[in-house]
XYZ file of C-alpha atoms in Angstrom:
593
model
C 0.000 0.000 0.000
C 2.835 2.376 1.072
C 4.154 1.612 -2.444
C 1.513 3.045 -4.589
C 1.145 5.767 -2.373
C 4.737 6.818 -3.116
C 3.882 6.349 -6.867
C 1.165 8.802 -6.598
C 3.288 11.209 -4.720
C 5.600 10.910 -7.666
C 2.893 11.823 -10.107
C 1.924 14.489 -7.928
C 5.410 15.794 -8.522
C 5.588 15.534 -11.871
C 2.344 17.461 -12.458
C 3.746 20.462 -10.750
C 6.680 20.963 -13.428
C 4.104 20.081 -16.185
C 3.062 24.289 -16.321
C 6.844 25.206 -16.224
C 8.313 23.457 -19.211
C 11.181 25.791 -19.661
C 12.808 24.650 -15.980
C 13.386 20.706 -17.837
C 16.364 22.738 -19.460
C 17.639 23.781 -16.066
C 17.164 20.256 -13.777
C 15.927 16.909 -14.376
C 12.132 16.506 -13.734
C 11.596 14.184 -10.738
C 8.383 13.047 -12.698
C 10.677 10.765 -14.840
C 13.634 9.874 -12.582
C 14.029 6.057 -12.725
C 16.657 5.288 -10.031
C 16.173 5.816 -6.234
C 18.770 8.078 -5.757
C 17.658 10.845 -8.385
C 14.502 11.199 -6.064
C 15.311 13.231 -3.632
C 17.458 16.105 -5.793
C 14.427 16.022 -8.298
C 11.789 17.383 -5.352
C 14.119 19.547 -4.128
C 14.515 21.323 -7.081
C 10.738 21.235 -7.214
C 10.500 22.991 -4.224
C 12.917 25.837 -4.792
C 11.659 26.719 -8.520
C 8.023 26.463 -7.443
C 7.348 30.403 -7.368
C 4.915 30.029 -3.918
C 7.312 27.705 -2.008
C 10.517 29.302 -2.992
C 12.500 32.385 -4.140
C 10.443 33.716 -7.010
C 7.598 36.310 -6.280
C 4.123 34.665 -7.223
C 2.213 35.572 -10.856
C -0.970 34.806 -8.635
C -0.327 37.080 -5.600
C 0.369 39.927 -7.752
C -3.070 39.261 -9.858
C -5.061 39.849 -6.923
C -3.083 42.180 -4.981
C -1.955 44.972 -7.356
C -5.173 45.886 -7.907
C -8.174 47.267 -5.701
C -8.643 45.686 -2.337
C -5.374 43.919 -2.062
C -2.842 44.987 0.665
C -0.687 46.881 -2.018
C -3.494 49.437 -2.545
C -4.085 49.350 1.495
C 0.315 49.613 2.331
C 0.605 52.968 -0.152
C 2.555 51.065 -2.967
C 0.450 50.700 -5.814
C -2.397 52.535 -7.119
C -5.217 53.347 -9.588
C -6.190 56.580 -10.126
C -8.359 58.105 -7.649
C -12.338 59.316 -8.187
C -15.734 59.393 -7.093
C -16.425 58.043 -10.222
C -14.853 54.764 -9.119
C -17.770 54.549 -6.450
C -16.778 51.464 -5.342
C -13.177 53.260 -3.914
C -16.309 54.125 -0.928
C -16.282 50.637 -0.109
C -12.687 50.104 1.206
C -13.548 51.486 4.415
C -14.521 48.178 5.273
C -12.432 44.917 4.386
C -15.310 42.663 4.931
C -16.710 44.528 2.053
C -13.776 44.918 -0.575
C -10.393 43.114 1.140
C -9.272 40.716 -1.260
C -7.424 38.239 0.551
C -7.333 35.260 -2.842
C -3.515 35.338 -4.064
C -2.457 35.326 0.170
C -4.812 32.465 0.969
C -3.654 30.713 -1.721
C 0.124 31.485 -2.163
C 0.672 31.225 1.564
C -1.773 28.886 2.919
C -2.225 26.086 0.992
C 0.312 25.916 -1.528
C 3.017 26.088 1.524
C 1.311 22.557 3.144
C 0.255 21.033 -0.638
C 3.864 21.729 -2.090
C 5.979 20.613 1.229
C 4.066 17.493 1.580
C 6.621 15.450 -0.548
C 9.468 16.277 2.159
C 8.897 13.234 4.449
C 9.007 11.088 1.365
C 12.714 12.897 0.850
C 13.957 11.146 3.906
C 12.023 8.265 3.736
C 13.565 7.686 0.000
C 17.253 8.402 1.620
C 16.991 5.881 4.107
C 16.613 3.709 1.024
C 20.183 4.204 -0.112
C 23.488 3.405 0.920
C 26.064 5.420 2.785
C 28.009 6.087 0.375
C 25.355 7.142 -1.658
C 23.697 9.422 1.334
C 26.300 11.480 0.993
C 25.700 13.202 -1.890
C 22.280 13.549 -0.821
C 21.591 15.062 2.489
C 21.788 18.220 1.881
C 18.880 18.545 0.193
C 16.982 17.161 3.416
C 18.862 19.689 5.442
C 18.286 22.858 2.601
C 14.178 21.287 2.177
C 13.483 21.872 6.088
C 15.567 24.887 5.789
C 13.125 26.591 3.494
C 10.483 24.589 4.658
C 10.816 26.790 8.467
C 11.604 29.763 6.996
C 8.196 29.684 4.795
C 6.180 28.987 7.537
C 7.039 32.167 9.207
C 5.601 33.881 6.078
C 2.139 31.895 6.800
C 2.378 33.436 10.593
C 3.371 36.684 9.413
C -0.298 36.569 7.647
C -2.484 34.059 9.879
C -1.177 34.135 13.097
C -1.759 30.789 14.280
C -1.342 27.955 11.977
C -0.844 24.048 11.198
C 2.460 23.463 12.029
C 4.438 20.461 14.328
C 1.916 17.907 12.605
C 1.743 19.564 9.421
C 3.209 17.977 6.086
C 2.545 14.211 7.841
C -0.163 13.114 5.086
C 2.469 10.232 5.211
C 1.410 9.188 8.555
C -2.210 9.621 8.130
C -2.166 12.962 10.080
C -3.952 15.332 7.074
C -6.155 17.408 9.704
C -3.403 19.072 11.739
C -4.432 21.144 15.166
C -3.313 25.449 15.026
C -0.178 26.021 16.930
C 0.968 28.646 19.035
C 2.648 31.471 16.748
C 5.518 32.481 19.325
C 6.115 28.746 19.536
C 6.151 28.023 16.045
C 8.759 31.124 15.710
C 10.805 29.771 18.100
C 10.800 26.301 16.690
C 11.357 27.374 13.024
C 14.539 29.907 14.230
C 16.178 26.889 15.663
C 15.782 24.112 13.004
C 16.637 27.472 10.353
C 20.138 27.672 12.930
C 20.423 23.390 13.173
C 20.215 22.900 9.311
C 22.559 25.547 8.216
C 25.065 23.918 10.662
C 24.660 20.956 8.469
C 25.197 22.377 5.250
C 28.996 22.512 4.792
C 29.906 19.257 6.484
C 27.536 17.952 4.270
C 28.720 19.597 1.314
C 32.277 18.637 1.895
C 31.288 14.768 2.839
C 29.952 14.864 -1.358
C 31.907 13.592 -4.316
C 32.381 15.306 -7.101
C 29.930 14.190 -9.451
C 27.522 14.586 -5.850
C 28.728 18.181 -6.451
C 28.619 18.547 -9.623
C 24.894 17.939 -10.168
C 23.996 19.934 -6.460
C 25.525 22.888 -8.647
C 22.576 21.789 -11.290
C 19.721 21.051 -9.342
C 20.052 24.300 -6.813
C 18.434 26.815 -9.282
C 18.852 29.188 -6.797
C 22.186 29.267 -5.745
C 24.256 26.856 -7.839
C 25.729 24.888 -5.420
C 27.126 27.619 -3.602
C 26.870 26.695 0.033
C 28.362 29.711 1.714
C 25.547 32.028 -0.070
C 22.718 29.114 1.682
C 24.591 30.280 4.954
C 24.631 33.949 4.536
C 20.778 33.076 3.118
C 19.799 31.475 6.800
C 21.708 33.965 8.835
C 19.857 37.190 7.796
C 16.504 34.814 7.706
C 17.158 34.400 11.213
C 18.428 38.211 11.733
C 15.013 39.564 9.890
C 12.509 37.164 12.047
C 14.140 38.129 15.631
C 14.204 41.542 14.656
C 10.376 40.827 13.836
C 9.848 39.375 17.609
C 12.126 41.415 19.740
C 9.057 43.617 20.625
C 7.461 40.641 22.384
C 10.081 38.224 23.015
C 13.468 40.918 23.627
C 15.418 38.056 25.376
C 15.393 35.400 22.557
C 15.793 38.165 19.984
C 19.016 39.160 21.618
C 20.161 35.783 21.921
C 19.542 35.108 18.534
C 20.868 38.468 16.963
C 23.899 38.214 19.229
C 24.597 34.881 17.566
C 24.230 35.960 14.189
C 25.897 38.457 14.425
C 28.990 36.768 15.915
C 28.573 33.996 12.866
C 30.322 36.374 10.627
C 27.809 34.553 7.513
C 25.470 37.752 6.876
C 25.322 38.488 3.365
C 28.104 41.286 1.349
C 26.577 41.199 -1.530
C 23.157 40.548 -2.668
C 21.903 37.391 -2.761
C 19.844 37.033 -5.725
C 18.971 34.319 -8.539
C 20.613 34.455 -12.034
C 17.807 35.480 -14.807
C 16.328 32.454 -16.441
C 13.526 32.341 -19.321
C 10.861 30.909 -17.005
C 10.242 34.368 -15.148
C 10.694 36.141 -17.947
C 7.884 38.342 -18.886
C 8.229 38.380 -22.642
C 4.865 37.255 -24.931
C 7.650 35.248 -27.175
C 8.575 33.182 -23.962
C 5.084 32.117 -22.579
C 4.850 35.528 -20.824
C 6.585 34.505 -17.196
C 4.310 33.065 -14.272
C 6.198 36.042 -11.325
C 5.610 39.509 -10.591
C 6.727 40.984 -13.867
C 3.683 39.391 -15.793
C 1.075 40.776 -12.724
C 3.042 44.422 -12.857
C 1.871 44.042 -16.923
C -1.377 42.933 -16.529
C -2.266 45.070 -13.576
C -0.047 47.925 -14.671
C -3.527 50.611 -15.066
C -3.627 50.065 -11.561
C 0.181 50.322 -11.305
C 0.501 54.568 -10.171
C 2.880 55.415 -7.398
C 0.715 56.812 -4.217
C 2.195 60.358 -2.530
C 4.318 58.346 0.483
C 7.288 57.835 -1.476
C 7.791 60.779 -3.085
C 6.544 62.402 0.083
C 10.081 60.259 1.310
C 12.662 60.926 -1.705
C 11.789 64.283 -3.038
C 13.726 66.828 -0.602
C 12.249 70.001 -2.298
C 8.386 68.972 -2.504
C 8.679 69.697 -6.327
C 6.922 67.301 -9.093
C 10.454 68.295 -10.992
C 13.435 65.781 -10.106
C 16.525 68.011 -8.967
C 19.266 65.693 -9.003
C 21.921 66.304 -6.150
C 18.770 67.440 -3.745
C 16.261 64.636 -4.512
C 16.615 60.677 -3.679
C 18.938 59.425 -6.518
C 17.231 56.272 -6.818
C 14.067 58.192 -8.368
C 14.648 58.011 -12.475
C 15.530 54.477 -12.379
C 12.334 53.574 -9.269
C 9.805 55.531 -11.452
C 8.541 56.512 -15.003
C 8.533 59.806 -15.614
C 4.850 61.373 -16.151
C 3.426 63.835 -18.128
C 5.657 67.268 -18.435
C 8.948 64.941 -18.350
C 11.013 65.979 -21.194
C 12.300 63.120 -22.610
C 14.948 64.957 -24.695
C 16.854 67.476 -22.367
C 16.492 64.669 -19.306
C 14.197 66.315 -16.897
C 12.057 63.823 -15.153
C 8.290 64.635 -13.533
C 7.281 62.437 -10.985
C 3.918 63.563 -9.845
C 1.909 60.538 -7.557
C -1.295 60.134 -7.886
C -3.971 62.417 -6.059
C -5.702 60.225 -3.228
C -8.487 62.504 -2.522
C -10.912 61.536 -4.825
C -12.890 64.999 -5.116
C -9.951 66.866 -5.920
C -8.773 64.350 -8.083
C -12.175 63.979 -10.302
C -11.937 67.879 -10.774
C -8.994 67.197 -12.867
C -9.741 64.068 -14.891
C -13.517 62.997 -14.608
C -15.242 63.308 -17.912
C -12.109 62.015 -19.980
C -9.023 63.426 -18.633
C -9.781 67.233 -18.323
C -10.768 69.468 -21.531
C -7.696 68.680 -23.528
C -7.495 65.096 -21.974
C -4.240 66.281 -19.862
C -5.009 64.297 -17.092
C -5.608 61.591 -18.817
C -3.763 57.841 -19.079
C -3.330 55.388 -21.395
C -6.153 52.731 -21.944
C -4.527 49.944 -23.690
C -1.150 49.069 -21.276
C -1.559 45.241 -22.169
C -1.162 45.738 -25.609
C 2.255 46.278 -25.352
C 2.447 49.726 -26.273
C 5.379 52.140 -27.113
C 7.062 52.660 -23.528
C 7.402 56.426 -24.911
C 3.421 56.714 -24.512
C 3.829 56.010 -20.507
C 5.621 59.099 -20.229
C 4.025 61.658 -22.891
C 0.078 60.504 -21.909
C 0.276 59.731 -17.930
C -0.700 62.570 -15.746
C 0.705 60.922 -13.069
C 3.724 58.599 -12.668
C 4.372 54.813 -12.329
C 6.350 52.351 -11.409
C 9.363 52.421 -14.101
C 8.598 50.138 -17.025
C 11.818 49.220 -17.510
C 13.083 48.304 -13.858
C 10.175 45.887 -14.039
C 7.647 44.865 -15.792
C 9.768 44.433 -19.298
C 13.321 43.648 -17.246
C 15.150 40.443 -17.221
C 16.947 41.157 -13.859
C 18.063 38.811 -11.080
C 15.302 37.752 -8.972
C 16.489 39.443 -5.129
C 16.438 36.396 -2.651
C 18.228 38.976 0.549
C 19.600 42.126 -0.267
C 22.582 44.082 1.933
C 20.618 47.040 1.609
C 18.077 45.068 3.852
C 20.787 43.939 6.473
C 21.491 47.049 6.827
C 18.324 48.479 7.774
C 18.099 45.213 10.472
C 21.203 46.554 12.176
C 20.225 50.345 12.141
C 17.083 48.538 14.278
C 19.330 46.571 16.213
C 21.827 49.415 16.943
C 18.681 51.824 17.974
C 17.095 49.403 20.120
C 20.475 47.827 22.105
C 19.317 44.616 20.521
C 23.082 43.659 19.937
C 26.594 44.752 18.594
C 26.314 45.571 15.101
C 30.038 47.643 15.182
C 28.547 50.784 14.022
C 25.776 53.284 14.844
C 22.151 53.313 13.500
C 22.796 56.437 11.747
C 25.953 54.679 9.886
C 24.101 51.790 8.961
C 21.443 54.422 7.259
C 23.909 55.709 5.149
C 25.496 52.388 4.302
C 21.945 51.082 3.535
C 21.228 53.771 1.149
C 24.780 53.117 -0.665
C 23.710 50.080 -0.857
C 20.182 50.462 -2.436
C 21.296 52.917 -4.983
C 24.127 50.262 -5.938
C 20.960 48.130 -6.266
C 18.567 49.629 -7.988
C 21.196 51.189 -10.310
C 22.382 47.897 -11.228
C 18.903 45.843 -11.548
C 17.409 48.150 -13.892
C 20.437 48.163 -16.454
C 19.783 44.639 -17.384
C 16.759 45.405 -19.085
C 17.306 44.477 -23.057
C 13.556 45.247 -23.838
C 13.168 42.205 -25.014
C 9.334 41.294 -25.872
C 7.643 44.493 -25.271
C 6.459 44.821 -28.669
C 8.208 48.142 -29.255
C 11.595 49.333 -30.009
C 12.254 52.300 -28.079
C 14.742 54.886 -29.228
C 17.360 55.593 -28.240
C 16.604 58.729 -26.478
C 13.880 56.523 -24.378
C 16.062 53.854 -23.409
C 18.186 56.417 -21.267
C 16.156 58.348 -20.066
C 14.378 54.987 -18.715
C 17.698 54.116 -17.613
C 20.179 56.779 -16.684
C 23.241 56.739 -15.461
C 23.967 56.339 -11.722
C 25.297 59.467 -10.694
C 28.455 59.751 -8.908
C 29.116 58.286 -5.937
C 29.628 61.796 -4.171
C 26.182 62.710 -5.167
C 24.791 59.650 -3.731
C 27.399 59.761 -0.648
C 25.825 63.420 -0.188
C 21.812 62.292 -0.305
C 22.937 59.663 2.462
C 24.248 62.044 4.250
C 21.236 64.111 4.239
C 18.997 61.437 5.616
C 21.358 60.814 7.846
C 21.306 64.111 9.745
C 17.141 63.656 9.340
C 17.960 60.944 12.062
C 20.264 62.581 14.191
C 17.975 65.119 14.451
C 14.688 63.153 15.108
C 13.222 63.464 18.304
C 12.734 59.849 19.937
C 12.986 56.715 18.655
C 9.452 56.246 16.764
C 10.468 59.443 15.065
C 13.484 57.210 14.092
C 11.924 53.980 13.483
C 9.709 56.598 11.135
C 13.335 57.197 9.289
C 14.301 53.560 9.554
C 11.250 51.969 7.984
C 10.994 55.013 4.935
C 13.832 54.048 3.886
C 13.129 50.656 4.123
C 9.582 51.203 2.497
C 12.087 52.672 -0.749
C 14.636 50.013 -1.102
C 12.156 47.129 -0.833
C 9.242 48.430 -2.535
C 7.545 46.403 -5.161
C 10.219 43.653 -5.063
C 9.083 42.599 -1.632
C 5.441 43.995 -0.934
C 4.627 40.942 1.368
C 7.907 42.251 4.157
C 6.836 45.766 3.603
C 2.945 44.685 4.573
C 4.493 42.594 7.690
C 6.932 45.266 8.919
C 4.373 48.394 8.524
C 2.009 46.159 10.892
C 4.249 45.275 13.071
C 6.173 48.651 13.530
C 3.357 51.133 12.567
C 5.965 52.507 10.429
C 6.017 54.582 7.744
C 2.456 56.975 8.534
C 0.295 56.446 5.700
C -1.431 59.041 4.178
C -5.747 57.728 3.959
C -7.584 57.235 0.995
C -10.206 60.274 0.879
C -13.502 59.606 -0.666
C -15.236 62.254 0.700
C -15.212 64.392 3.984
C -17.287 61.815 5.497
C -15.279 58.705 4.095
C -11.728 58.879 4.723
C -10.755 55.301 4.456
C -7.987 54.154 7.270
C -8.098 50.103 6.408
C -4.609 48.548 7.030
C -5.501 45.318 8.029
C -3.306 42.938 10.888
C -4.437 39.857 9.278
C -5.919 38.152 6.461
C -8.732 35.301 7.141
C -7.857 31.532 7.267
C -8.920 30.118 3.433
C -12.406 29.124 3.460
C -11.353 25.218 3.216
C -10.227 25.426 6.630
C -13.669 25.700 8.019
C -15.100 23.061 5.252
C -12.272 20.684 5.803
C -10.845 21.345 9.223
C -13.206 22.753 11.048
C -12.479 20.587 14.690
C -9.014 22.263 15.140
C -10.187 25.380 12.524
C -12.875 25.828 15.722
C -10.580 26.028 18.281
C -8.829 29.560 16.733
C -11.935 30.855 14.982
C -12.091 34.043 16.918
C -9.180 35.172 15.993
C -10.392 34.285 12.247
C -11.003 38.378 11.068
C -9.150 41.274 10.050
C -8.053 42.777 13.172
C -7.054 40.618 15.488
C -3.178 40.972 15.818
C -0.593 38.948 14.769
C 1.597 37.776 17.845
C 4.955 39.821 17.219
C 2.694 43.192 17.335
C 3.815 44.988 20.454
C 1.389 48.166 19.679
C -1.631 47.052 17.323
C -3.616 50.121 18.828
C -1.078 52.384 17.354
C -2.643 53.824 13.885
C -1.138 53.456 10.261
C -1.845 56.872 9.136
C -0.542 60.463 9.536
C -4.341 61.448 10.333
């Protein structure tokens, strides 16, 4: 009996690859493995190239969430335009009404339990082989529970309590598993993340060659490189006791000490190499990450006020360069008044107060259509058009929806952010002060952003654009005295804030600008859990200002059809409001006013 179950697991397996042809170029399908021992390496890879379970941001998520009543719209990243016209903008005030919680409860939820379920079967399929043979296989066990604990956290981050020290044991019979604690789970996770990194270089140096050789194949994220799996774990483990140190301050310190004695935290970014299955190009089945829901949901794609609120220092819709954040030209797409020729960039955000806003563009854009925007995005259109037609501004076309850039898996810019927390807060030793690791962080990010959105070739956007588009779409990085000089400026902002939420305020900006749309779902955990950066409210009217940041999103409705014994036992927490454990302040609001 156990037998044919294992043969359906393995058909289960093979039916997840069958959507993502182009990755049988890059690793051998486990679907078709004959021998024992190519088993366990196949479902591994499985694992890390399935967009929900591993590195890659999720087609799915973005689908639901980029547009109206998803937490990018609620978090100040990613907007429509603004109207009364759009009566339906009236309804946000209440997430019962208009939260759409789909691409979460499905990217998170499930998919985390249904795409981990073949991990027991790893082991049980090692124990199969000989030692010698073992060898060359353990660390995939080890890097499987590695990503396996780290994911989990994710499904906190969103749920709270969850299915956890009986979950994935469909092997055993156990398929209903009971909610656990969330600081337990947390606590659990941080120590298996610690105990499997451990194993990873004595079991990488215990492999033969050929053992090493084809790790370097089927690790599409890394390519066999251990070390960057170590630095990977480490600021994993730095981010999540950051995340409970509000709560928990004793374990947090123990923990950040550790890591930060470790000496594994990344140096450079840790990102995965471009490959042609998250491409978004038409020619090459159109991607299945991010890129293709930027496209698809890109007339919902305007930049809110909060970030330009952040970078530009003079309050002008005109970039200044050497006063304004350098990271602007190559974050955003110029708008209307931008002059493509001469260089000069307008980045105006969209108008959130819906009156106002329908004064200027209800009834088709304003006399002359001026405030106007272009209709037909998913046709591919001329990437000039974005910039001569848009009133306001979006996200820039080239730095993502039409790049080919590395996908980010843990960027420095990020560690540095952790430590300016960690410095603030005497939550360990970092070697430098909060206001250093600001400027290093913005260094950092520039490098970053600088770097990502030179790859783009334009390749499959249906246009050519000249040559006069391409750089002003991507400029130059200015000199590293002018970016040393912005740093500097934020800097001083935090030496001269008055207590430390007036510096977390600094802090999380900053991180709110370097993460942005590559990592929506950390921005949408660290805003609730640090009330940090104010939001500005969606105004519908004088008597509807909408303030709906939500703490959670509800449990999938297949918990209370399937589950619903242990699904019972945590039901009131089952809402919108009810925090998430790590919140220290969940009375504390979201929004400037």
């Amino acid at each position: 009996m156990k037998k044919i179950y294992y043969i359906l697991i393995a058909i289960a397996t093979a039916g997840m690859t069958g959507c993502q042809s182009e990755l049988e170029e890059n690793f051998k399908d486990p679907g078709v493995y004959a021998p024992t021992t190519e088993v366990v390496s196949g479902m591994f890879t499985t694992l890390v190239s399935n967009g929900r379970t591993g590195f890659v941001n999720d087609y799915s998520d973005w689908w639901h969430q980029a547009d109206a009543g998803g937490y990018l719209w609620y978090c100040e990243l990613y907007a429509r335009y603004y109207g009364t016209r759009y009566a339906w903008i009236a309804d946000l005030v209440d997430p019962k009404n208009s939260y759409d919680p789909d691409g979460l409860q499905n990217t998170v939820f499930n998919v985390i339990y249904n795409n981990f379920k073949e991990m027991p079967l790893m082991s049980i399929e090692l124990a199969k082989l000989s030692e010698e043979e073992q060898k060359d296989l353990t660390i995939y066990i080890s890097l499987a529970e590695l990503l396996f604990n780290t994911r989990v956290t994710w499904s906190v981050d969103i749920y709270n309590s969850i299915p956890y020290f009986n979950a994935v044991k469909g092997i055993e019979g156990v398929f209903f598993a009971e909610y656990d604690d969330p600081k337990e789970i947390y606590l659990s996770a941080l120590d298996i993340v610690r105990k499997r990194s451990d194993e990873l270089l004595p079991a990488y140096e215990g492999m033969s060659d050929d053992g090493k050789k084809k790790f370097a194949t089927q690790d599409v994220i890394f390519r066999g490189d251990v070390r960057k799996w170590l630095s990977y774990a480490d600021a994993m483990r730095l981010r999540l006791a950051v995340r409970i140190s509000g709560v928990l301050p004793d374990e947090a310190r123990t923990i950040i000490s550790e890591v930060l004695s470790r000496g594994n935290l990344p140096t450079e970014d840790l990102e995965i190499e471009p490959q042609e299955w998250f491409r978004s190009n038409r020619s090459a089945g159109d991607g299945g990450t991010y890129r293709r829901g930027m496209r698809e949901r890109d007339y919902a794609g305007f930049i809110p006020p909060l970030l330009t609120d952040i970078m530009s220092r003079d309050g002008k819709d005109e970039y200044t360069p050497g006063v304004d954040d350098p990271r602007m030209p190559v974050l955003f797409t110029g708008a209307r008044g931008s002059d493509i020729a001469t260089g000069l960039y307008v980045f105006r955000p969209v108008n959130m107060d819906c009156e106002s806003a329908t004064t200027l563009y209800d009834g088709g854009g304003g006399a002359n259509g001026e405030y106007g925007y272009i209709t037909d995005y998913n046709s591919y259109v001329d990437p000039e058009r974005y910039i001569t037609t848009n009133w306001y501004m979006c996200w820039n076309i080239a730095t993502y929806p039409w790049n080919h850039d590395p996908q980010p898996v843990f960027t420095t810019g990020e560690v540095e952010l952790l430590k300016a927390e960690i410095a603030l807060k005497n939550l360990g030793n970092t070697g430098a002060t909060a206001e250093q690791h600001i400027h290093n962080a913005i260094i950092r990010s520039t490098d970053y952003w600088y770097r990502h959105n030179a790859y783009n070739q334009w390749v499959g956007t249906g246009a050519d654009p000249s040559p006069e588009v391409k750089q002003f779409l991507q400029p130059a990085k200015p000199d590293a005295a002018m970016i040393a000089a912005f740093a500097d400026v934020v800097r001083n902002d935090y030496l001269q804030a008055a207590d430390l939420e007036a510096k977390m305020e600094i802090i999380m900006q900053q991180k709110y600008v370097h993460l942005n749309v590559h990592n929506p779902q950390e921005l949408f955990t660290e805003l609730r859990r640090t009330r940090h950066p104010k939001l500005n409210p969606i105004v519908f009217n004088a008597s509807t200002v909408i303030h709906t940041v939500i703490n959670r999103i509800p449990y999938p409705q297949s918990e209370s059809a399937n589950n619903f014994e242990q699904y019972s036992k945590v039901i009131e927490q089952d809402n919108f409001t009810s925090p998430i454990f790590w919140m220290d302040k969940p009375d504390v609001s979201f929004y400037k006013y």
